[in-house]
Amino acid sequence: MTGDILKLVGFRVRDLRKERGLSQEKFGEISGFHNTYVGAIERGKQNITLLNLEKLAESLEVEVLELFRYTDIDLGKTNKQRDLQEIVDLLTGLSDSDIIKAKVILREIFDKQHPDL
């Protein structure tokens, strides 16, 4: 579909920016772009040049390739599916013991709401 690559890269830029705790305004200052341009990129509405892509990656302190990490995302996913994928992505980087801790915490939270789990 035309424009999907813009959305994929834009979503990835947004996620990386948020992971670093940066507002669009602050990220714009760091990268040298106006925050409206950053917003258009993140919404997949702005076709960016390779040079600007490189500047964004440098500002996020990642390799350019990292901006393409989401190339297999199905843009038709529901919010719930995206949220679940984000949770899986967060857990994937954890150690085995931390995953077990996360499972215990989730059970503690949700068993009280749903004792049949």
Short mmCIF file of N, CA, C and O in Angstrom, two decimals:
data_model
loop_
_atom_site.label_atom_id
_atom_site.label_comp_id
_atom_site.label_asym_id
_atom_site.label_seq_id
_atom_site.Cartn_x
_atom_site.Cartn_y
_atom_site.Cartn_z
N MET A 1 0.84 -1.18 0.00
CA MET A 1 0.00 0.00 0.00
C MET A 1 0.89 1.25 0.00
O MET A 1 1.84 1.34 0.75
N THR A 2 0.53 2.20 -0.82
CA THR A 2 1.30 3.43 -0.93
C THR A 2 1.30 4.17 0.40
O THR A 2 0.28 4.36 1.01
N GLY A 3 2.47 4.57 0.83
CA GLY A 3 2.59 5.35 2.05
C GLY A 3 2.81 4.54 3.31
O GLY A 3 3.07 5.11 4.37
N ASP A 4 2.68 3.22 3.24
CA ASP A 4 2.87 2.42 4.45
C ASP A 4 4.27 2.60 5.03
O ASP A 4 4.42 2.66 6.24
N ILE A 5 5.28 2.70 4.18
CA ILE A 5 6.65 2.86 4.68
C ILE A 5 6.78 4.16 5.46
O ILE A 5 7.49 4.22 6.47
N LEU A 6 6.07 5.19 5.03
CA LEU A 6 6.11 6.46 5.76
C LEU A 6 5.50 6.30 7.15
O LEU A 6 6.02 6.83 8.14
N LYS A 7 4.42 5.56 7.23
CA LYS A 7 3.77 5.33 8.52
C LYS A 7 4.64 4.46 9.42
O LYS A 7 4.79 4.74 10.61
N LEU A 8 5.21 3.42 8.85
CA LEU A 8 6.05 2.53 9.64
C LEU A 8 7.26 3.26 10.23
O LEU A 8 7.54 3.14 11.42
N VAL A 9 7.95 4.01 9.40
CA VAL A 9 9.11 4.75 9.88
C VAL A 9 8.66 5.84 10.86
O VAL A 9 9.28 6.04 11.90
N GLY A 10 7.57 6.50 10.54
CA GLY A 10 7.06 7.55 11.43
C GLY A 10 6.69 7.01 12.80
O GLY A 10 7.01 7.61 13.83
N PHE A 11 6.01 5.86 12.83
CA PHE A 11 5.63 5.24 14.11
C PHE A 11 6.89 4.87 14.90
O PHE A 11 6.95 5.02 16.11
N ARG A 12 7.90 4.39 14.18
CA ARG A 12 9.14 3.99 14.85
C ARG A 12 9.87 5.20 15.43
O ARG A 12 10.36 5.16 16.56
N VAL A 13 9.91 6.28 14.66
CA VAL A 13 10.53 7.52 15.15
C VAL A 13 9.79 7.98 16.41
O VAL A 13 10.41 8.31 17.42
N ARG A 14 8.46 7.95 16.36
CA ARG A 14 7.66 8.36 17.52
C ARG A 14 7.96 7.49 18.74
O ARG A 14 8.18 8.00 19.84
N ASP A 15 8.00 6.18 18.53
CA ASP A 15 8.27 5.27 19.65
C ASP A 15 9.65 5.50 20.25
O ASP A 15 9.81 5.53 21.47
N LEU A 16 10.65 5.67 19.40
CA LEU A 16 12.01 5.91 19.89
C LEU A 16 12.09 7.25 20.62
O LEU A 16 12.76 7.37 21.65
N ARG A 17 11.41 8.26 20.09
CA ARG A 17 11.40 9.58 20.74
C ARG A 17 10.77 9.47 22.13
O ARG A 17 11.32 9.97 23.12
N LYS A 18 9.63 8.78 22.21
CA LYS A 18 8.94 8.63 23.49
C LYS A 18 9.76 7.81 24.48
O LYS A 18 9.77 8.11 25.67
N GLU A 19 10.44 6.77 23.99
CA GLU A 19 11.30 5.96 24.86
C GLU A 19 12.38 6.82 25.53
O GLU A 19 12.81 6.54 26.64
N ARG A 20 12.77 7.88 24.85
CA ARG A 20 13.81 8.76 25.38
C ARG A 20 13.22 9.91 26.20
O ARG A 20 13.94 10.78 26.67
N GLY A 21 11.89 9.92 26.33
CA GLY A 21 11.23 10.94 27.13
C GLY A 21 11.26 12.32 26.50
O GLY A 21 11.20 13.33 27.21
N LEU A 22 11.32 12.37 25.19
CA LEU A 22 11.39 13.65 24.48
C LEU A 22 10.04 14.07 23.94
O LEU A 22 9.33 13.25 23.35
N SER A 23 9.69 15.32 24.12
CA SER A 23 8.51 15.87 23.46
C SER A 23 8.86 16.10 22.00
O SER A 23 10.05 16.11 21.63
N GLN A 24 7.85 16.32 21.16
CA GLN A 24 8.14 16.64 19.76
C GLN A 24 8.93 17.95 19.67
O GLN A 24 9.83 18.07 18.84
N GLU A 25 8.62 18.89 20.55
CA GLU A 25 9.32 20.17 20.54
C GLU A 25 10.81 19.98 20.87
O GLU A 25 11.68 20.52 20.18
N LYS A 26 11.08 19.24 21.93
CA LYS A 26 12.47 19.01 22.35
C LYS A 26 13.22 18.22 21.28
O LYS A 26 14.37 18.51 20.95
N PHE A 27 12.57 17.18 20.73
CA PHE A 27 13.20 16.39 19.70
C PHE A 27 13.48 17.25 18.46
O PHE A 27 14.53 17.12 17.83
N GLY A 28 12.56 18.16 18.15
CA GLY A 28 12.77 19.08 17.04
C GLY A 28 14.00 19.95 17.25
O GLY A 28 14.79 20.16 16.33
N GLU A 29 14.16 20.44 18.49
CA GLU A 29 15.34 21.25 18.81
C GLU A 29 16.62 20.45 18.62
O GLU A 29 17.59 20.92 18.03
N ILE A 30 16.61 19.21 19.13
CA ILE A 30 17.81 18.37 19.06
C ILE A 30 18.16 18.02 17.61
O ILE A 30 19.32 18.05 17.22
N SER A 31 17.13 17.71 16.83
CA SER A 31 17.37 17.25 15.46
C SER A 31 17.49 18.39 14.45
O SER A 31 17.93 18.17 13.33
N GLY A 32 17.09 19.59 14.86
CA GLY A 32 17.17 20.73 13.95
C GLY A 32 15.96 20.88 13.06
O GLY A 32 16.00 21.61 12.06
N PHE A 33 14.86 20.20 13.41
CA PHE A 33 13.63 20.29 12.63
C PHE A 33 12.53 20.97 13.45
O PHE A 33 12.52 20.89 14.68
N HIS A 34 11.60 21.60 12.77
CA HIS A 34 10.45 22.20 13.44
C HIS A 34 9.55 21.08 13.96
O HIS A 34 9.43 20.03 13.33
N ASN A 35 8.92 21.32 15.11
CA ASN A 35 8.10 20.26 15.70
C ASN A 35 6.91 19.86 14.81
O ASN A 35 6.46 18.73 14.87
N THR A 36 6.41 20.76 13.96
CA THR A 36 5.32 20.37 13.06
C THR A 36 5.83 19.39 12.00
O THR A 36 5.10 18.49 11.58
N TYR A 37 7.08 19.55 11.59
CA TYR A 37 7.70 18.62 10.64
C TYR A 37 7.87 17.26 11.31
O TYR A 37 7.55 16.22 10.72
N VAL A 38 8.33 17.26 12.56
CA VAL A 38 8.48 16.01 13.32
C VAL A 38 7.12 15.33 13.44
O VAL A 38 7.00 14.12 13.22
N GLY A 39 6.08 16.09 13.77
CA GLY A 39 4.74 15.53 13.89
C GLY A 39 4.25 14.91 12.59
O GLY A 39 3.66 13.83 12.58
N ALA A 40 4.52 15.58 11.48
CA ALA A 40 4.11 15.06 10.17
C ALA A 40 4.86 13.76 9.84
O ALA A 40 4.27 12.82 9.29
N ILE A 41 6.13 13.70 10.21
CA ILE A 41 6.90 12.47 10.00
C ILE A 41 6.29 11.34 10.83
O ILE A 41 6.06 10.24 10.32
N GLU A 42 6.01 11.62 12.10
CA GLU A 42 5.50 10.59 13.00
C GLU A 42 4.11 10.09 12.58
O GLU A 42 3.76 8.95 12.87
N ARG A 43 3.34 10.91 11.92
CA ARG A 43 2.02 10.49 11.43
C ARG A 43 2.09 9.85 10.05
O ARG A 43 1.08 9.43 9.50
N GLY A 44 3.29 9.80 9.46
CA GLY A 44 3.45 9.21 8.13
C GLY A 44 2.93 10.11 7.03
O GLY A 44 2.61 9.65 5.94
N LYS A 45 2.89 11.41 7.29
CA LYS A 45 2.37 12.37 6.31
C LYS A 45 3.48 13.10 5.58
O LYS A 45 3.22 13.84 4.65
N GLN A 46 4.73 12.89 6.01
CA GLN A 46 5.86 13.61 5.42
C GLN A 46 6.85 12.62 4.82
O GLN A 46 7.35 11.75 5.52
N ASN A 47 7.11 12.77 3.54
CA ASN A 47 8.12 11.94 2.88
C ASN A 47 9.48 12.57 3.17
O ASN A 47 9.73 13.72 2.79
N ILE A 48 10.34 11.85 3.86
CA ILE A 48 11.61 12.44 4.29
C ILE A 48 12.75 11.95 3.41
O ILE A 48 12.73 10.84 2.90
N THR A 49 13.76 12.79 3.28
CA THR A 49 14.94 12.42 2.50
C THR A 49 15.83 11.51 3.32
O THR A 49 15.71 11.42 4.55
N LEU A 50 16.72 10.84 2.65
CA LEU A 50 17.68 9.99 3.35
C LEU A 50 18.57 10.79 4.30
O LEU A 50 18.89 10.32 5.39
N LEU A 51 18.93 11.99 3.90
CA LEU A 51 19.76 12.83 4.76
C LEU A 51 19.00 13.21 6.04
O LEU A 51 19.58 13.20 7.14
N ASN A 52 17.72 13.53 5.91
CA ASN A 52 16.93 13.85 7.10
C ASN A 52 16.70 12.62 7.96
O ASN A 52 16.67 12.70 9.18
N LEU A 53 16.55 11.48 7.32
CA LEU A 53 16.42 10.22 8.05
C LEU A 53 17.68 9.98 8.89
O LEU A 53 17.59 9.59 10.06
N GLU A 54 18.81 10.25 8.30
CA GLU A 54 20.08 10.11 9.01
C GLU A 54 20.15 11.07 10.20
O GLU A 54 20.58 10.69 11.29
N LYS A 55 19.71 12.31 10.01
CA LYS A 55 19.71 13.29 11.10
C LYS A 55 18.79 12.84 12.24
O LYS A 55 19.12 12.99 13.42
N LEU A 56 17.63 12.29 11.89
CA LEU A 56 16.70 11.79 12.92
C LEU A 56 17.35 10.67 13.71
O LEU A 56 17.28 10.64 14.94
N ALA A 57 17.97 9.73 13.00
CA ALA A 57 18.62 8.59 13.67
C ALA A 57 19.74 9.08 14.59
O ALA A 57 19.84 8.63 15.74
N GLU A 58 20.54 10.00 14.12
CA GLU A 58 21.62 10.55 14.95
C GLU A 58 21.06 11.22 16.20
O GLU A 58 21.60 11.07 17.29
N SER A 59 19.97 11.97 16.02
CA SER A 59 19.36 12.66 17.16
C SER A 59 18.78 11.68 18.17
O SER A 59 18.72 11.98 19.37
N LEU A 60 18.35 10.52 17.69
CA LEU A 60 17.81 9.48 18.58
C LEU A 60 18.91 8.55 19.08
O LEU A 60 18.65 7.63 19.86
N GLU A 61 20.14 8.77 18.60
CA GLU A 61 21.30 7.97 18.96
C GLU A 61 21.12 6.49 18.60
O GLU A 61 21.39 5.59 19.40
N VAL A 62 20.62 6.27 17.38
CA VAL A 62 20.46 4.91 16.86
C VAL A 62 21.00 4.89 15.43
O VAL A 62 21.19 5.92 14.81
N GLU A 63 21.25 3.69 14.94
CA GLU A 63 21.62 3.52 13.54
C GLU A 63 20.36 3.72 12.68
O GLU A 63 19.25 3.46 13.13
N VAL A 64 20.55 4.18 11.46
CA VAL A 64 19.42 4.41 10.55
C VAL A 64 18.57 3.14 10.43
O VAL A 64 17.34 3.19 10.42
N LEU A 65 19.23 2.00 10.37
CA LEU A 65 18.52 0.73 10.24
C LEU A 65 17.48 0.52 11.34
O LEU A 65 16.42 -0.06 11.11
N GLU A 66 17.73 1.04 12.53
CA GLU A 66 16.81 0.90 13.65
C GLU A 66 15.46 1.56 13.35
O GLU A 66 14.43 1.15 13.90
N LEU A 67 15.43 2.56 12.49
CA LEU A 67 14.18 3.23 12.14
C LEU A 67 13.27 2.34 11.30
O LEU A 67 12.10 2.63 11.13
N PHE A 68 13.82 1.23 10.79
CA PHE A 68 13.04 0.31 9.96
C PHE A 68 12.69 -0.98 10.71
O PHE A 68 12.27 -1.95 10.10
N ARG A 69 12.86 -0.99 12.00
CA ARG A 69 12.60 -2.20 12.78
C ARG A 69 11.17 -2.69 12.68
O ARG A 69 10.91 -3.87 12.80
N TYR A 70 10.23 -1.81 12.44
CA TYR A 70 8.82 -2.20 12.41
C TYR A 70 8.32 -2.55 11.01
O TYR A 70 7.13 -2.50 10.77
N THR A 71 9.17 -2.91 10.11
CA THR A 71 8.72 -3.12 8.73
C THR A 71 7.71 -4.25 8.59
O THR A 71 7.03 -4.33 7.59
N ASP A 72 7.55 -5.10 9.61
CA ASP A 72 6.58 -6.19 9.48
C ASP A 72 5.27 -5.89 10.20
O ASP A 72 4.45 -6.76 10.37
N ILE A 73 5.05 -4.67 10.63
CA ILE A 73 3.81 -4.31 11.32
C ILE A 73 2.65 -4.33 10.34
O ILE A 73 2.74 -3.83 9.23
N ASP A 74 1.55 -4.89 10.76
CA ASP A 74 0.31 -4.83 10.00
C ASP A 74 -0.44 -3.60 10.48
O ASP A 74 -0.91 -3.55 11.60
N LEU A 75 -0.55 -2.59 9.61
CA LEU A 75 -1.19 -1.34 10.02
C LEU A 75 -2.68 -1.52 10.31
O LEU A 75 -3.30 -0.63 10.85
N GLY A 76 -3.23 -2.67 9.96
CA GLY A 76 -4.63 -2.92 10.23
C GLY A 76 -4.90 -3.45 11.63
O GLY A 76 -6.03 -3.72 11.98
N LYS A 77 -3.86 -3.64 12.44
CA LYS A 77 -4.04 -4.17 13.78
C LYS A 77 -4.89 -3.22 14.62
O LYS A 77 -4.83 -2.01 14.45
N THR A 78 -5.62 -3.81 15.53
CA THR A 78 -6.41 -3.01 16.45
C THR A 78 -5.50 -2.43 17.53
O THR A 78 -4.36 -2.86 17.69
N ASN A 79 -6.02 -1.47 18.27
CA ASN A 79 -5.25 -0.90 19.37
C ASN A 79 -4.87 -1.99 20.37
O ASN A 79 -3.76 -1.99 20.89
N LYS A 80 -5.79 -2.91 20.62
CA LYS A 80 -5.51 -3.99 21.57
C LYS A 80 -4.34 -4.84 21.07
O LYS A 80 -3.44 -5.18 21.84
N GLN A 81 -4.35 -5.18 19.78
CA GLN A 81 -3.26 -5.98 19.22
C GLN A 81 -1.93 -5.23 19.30
O GLN A 81 -0.90 -5.82 19.62
N ARG A 82 -1.96 -3.93 19.01
CA ARG A 82 -0.72 -3.14 19.10
C ARG A 82 -0.23 -3.08 20.54
O ARG A 82 0.96 -3.19 20.80
N ASP A 83 -1.16 -2.90 21.49
CA ASP A 83 -0.78 -2.86 22.91
C ASP A 83 -0.18 -4.19 23.35
O ASP A 83 0.84 -4.23 24.05
N LEU A 84 -0.80 -5.29 22.93
CA LEU A 84 -0.27 -6.60 23.29
C LEU A 84 1.11 -6.82 22.68
O LEU A 84 2.01 -7.36 23.34
N GLN A 85 1.29 -6.38 21.44
CA GLN A 85 2.60 -6.52 20.80
C GLN A 85 3.64 -5.69 21.54
O GLN A 85 4.78 -6.12 21.73
N GLU A 86 3.25 -4.50 21.99
CA GLU A 86 4.18 -3.66 22.73
C GLU A 86 4.59 -4.33 24.04
O GLU A 86 5.75 -4.29 24.44
N ILE A 87 3.62 -4.97 24.71
CA ILE A 87 3.93 -5.68 25.95
C ILE A 87 4.90 -6.83 25.67
O ILE A 87 5.87 -7.02 26.40
N VAL A 88 4.64 -7.58 24.61
CA VAL A 88 5.53 -8.68 24.24
C VAL A 88 6.93 -8.14 23.93
O VAL A 88 7.93 -8.70 24.38
N ASP A 89 7.00 -7.03 23.21
CA ASP A 89 8.30 -6.43 22.88
C ASP A 89 9.04 -6.02 24.15
O ASP A 89 10.26 -6.21 24.26
N LEU A 90 8.32 -5.45 25.12
CA LEU A 90 8.94 -5.06 26.38
C LEU A 90 9.48 -6.27 27.13
O LEU A 90 10.58 -6.24 27.69
N LEU A 91 8.71 -7.35 27.15
CA LEU A 91 9.11 -8.54 27.89
C LEU A 91 10.24 -9.30 27.20
O LEU A 91 11.05 -9.93 27.87
N THR A 92 10.30 -9.22 25.90
CA THR A 92 11.29 -9.98 25.14
C THR A 92 12.71 -9.66 25.58
O THR A 92 13.57 -10.53 25.63
N GLY A 93 12.97 -8.41 25.93
CA GLY A 93 14.32 -8.03 26.31
C GLY A 93 14.69 -8.35 27.75
O GLY A 93 15.82 -8.12 28.17
N LEU A 94 13.75 -8.90 28.50
CA LEU A 94 14.01 -9.18 29.93
C LEU A 94 14.68 -10.54 30.13
O LEU A 94 14.56 -11.43 29.30
N SER A 95 15.33 -10.67 31.27
CA SER A 95 15.91 -11.95 31.64
C SER A 95 14.78 -12.92 32.02
O SER A 95 13.65 -12.49 32.27
N ASP A 96 15.09 -14.20 32.08
CA ASP A 96 14.09 -15.20 32.45
C ASP A 96 13.48 -14.90 33.82
O ASP A 96 12.28 -15.00 34.02
N SER A 97 14.33 -14.49 34.76
CA SER A 97 13.82 -14.22 36.11
C SER A 97 12.91 -12.99 36.13
O SER A 97 11.91 -12.96 36.84
N ASP A 98 13.22 -11.98 35.32
CA ASP A 98 12.37 -10.80 35.25
C ASP A 98 11.04 -11.11 34.57
O ASP A 98 10.00 -10.54 34.93
N ILE A 99 11.05 -12.01 33.61
CA ILE A 99 9.80 -12.42 32.97
C ILE A 99 8.91 -13.13 33.98
O ILE A 99 7.70 -12.88 34.04
N ILE A 100 9.49 -13.97 34.79
CA ILE A 100 8.72 -14.65 35.84
C ILE A 100 8.15 -13.62 36.81
O ILE A 100 6.98 -13.71 37.21
N LYS A 101 8.94 -12.63 37.19
CA LYS A 101 8.46 -11.57 38.08
C LYS A 101 7.27 -10.83 37.45
O LYS A 101 6.28 -10.54 38.12
N ALA A 102 7.40 -10.52 36.16
CA ALA A 102 6.32 -9.81 35.46
C ALA A 102 5.05 -10.66 35.45
O ALA A 102 3.94 -10.14 35.65
N LYS A 103 5.21 -11.96 35.24
CA LYS A 103 4.05 -12.86 35.24
C LYS A 103 3.38 -12.87 36.61
O LYS A 103 2.16 -12.81 36.72
N VAL A 104 4.18 -12.94 37.66
CA VAL A 104 3.64 -12.94 39.03
C VAL A 104 2.88 -11.64 39.30
O VAL A 104 1.78 -11.64 39.85
N ILE A 105 3.47 -10.52 38.88
CA ILE A 105 2.83 -9.21 39.08
C ILE A 105 1.51 -9.14 38.33
O ILE A 105 0.49 -8.70 38.87
N LEU A 106 1.51 -9.56 37.07
CA LEU A 106 0.27 -9.54 36.27
C LEU A 106 -0.80 -10.43 36.90
O LEU A 106 -1.98 -10.04 36.96
N ARG A 107 -0.41 -11.60 37.35
CA ARG A 107 -1.38 -12.48 38.01
C ARG A 107 -1.93 -11.83 39.27
O ARG A 107 -3.12 -11.90 39.55
N GLU A 108 -1.06 -11.20 40.03
CA GLU A 108 -1.48 -10.53 41.26
C GLU A 108 -2.50 -9.43 40.95
O GLU A 108 -3.51 -9.29 41.63
N ILE A 109 -2.23 -8.67 39.92
CA ILE A 109 -3.13 -7.58 39.55
C ILE A 109 -4.47 -8.11 39.04
O ILE A 109 -5.53 -7.67 39.48
N PHE A 110 -4.42 -9.09 38.14
CA PHE A 110 -5.63 -9.50 37.46
C PHE A 110 -6.38 -10.64 38.12
O PHE A 110 -7.56 -10.81 37.89
N ASP A 111 -5.73 -11.43 38.96
CA ASP A 111 -6.44 -12.48 39.69
C ASP A 111 -7.47 -11.88 40.62
O ASP A 111 -8.53 -12.45 40.85
N LYS A 112 -7.18 -10.70 41.16
CA LYS A 112 -8.12 -10.03 42.05
C LYS A 112 -9.36 -9.59 41.29
O LYS A 112 -10.46 -9.57 41.82
N GLN A 113 -9.18 -9.23 40.03
CA GLN A 113 -10.30 -8.79 39.20
C GLN A 113 -11.00 -9.98 38.55
O GLN A 113 -12.19 -9.94 38.31
N HIS A 114 -10.24 -11.03 38.26
CA HIS A 114 -10.76 -12.22 37.58
C HIS A 114 -10.25 -13.47 38.28
O HIS A 114 -9.30 -14.11 37.80
N PRO A 115 -10.85 -13.86 39.39
CA PRO A 115 -10.33 -15.00 40.16
C PRO A 115 -10.31 -16.31 39.40
O PRO A 115 -9.62 -17.25 39.77
N ASP A 116 -11.04 -16.40 38.29
CA ASP A 116 -11.08 -17.65 37.52
C ASP A 116 -9.87 -17.83 36.61
O ASP A 116 -9.74 -18.85 35.96
N LEU A 117 -8.94 -16.87 36.58
CA LEU A 117 -7.75 -16.99 35.71
C LEU A 117 -6.75 -17.99 36.26
O LEU A 117 -6.57 -18.19 37.38
#
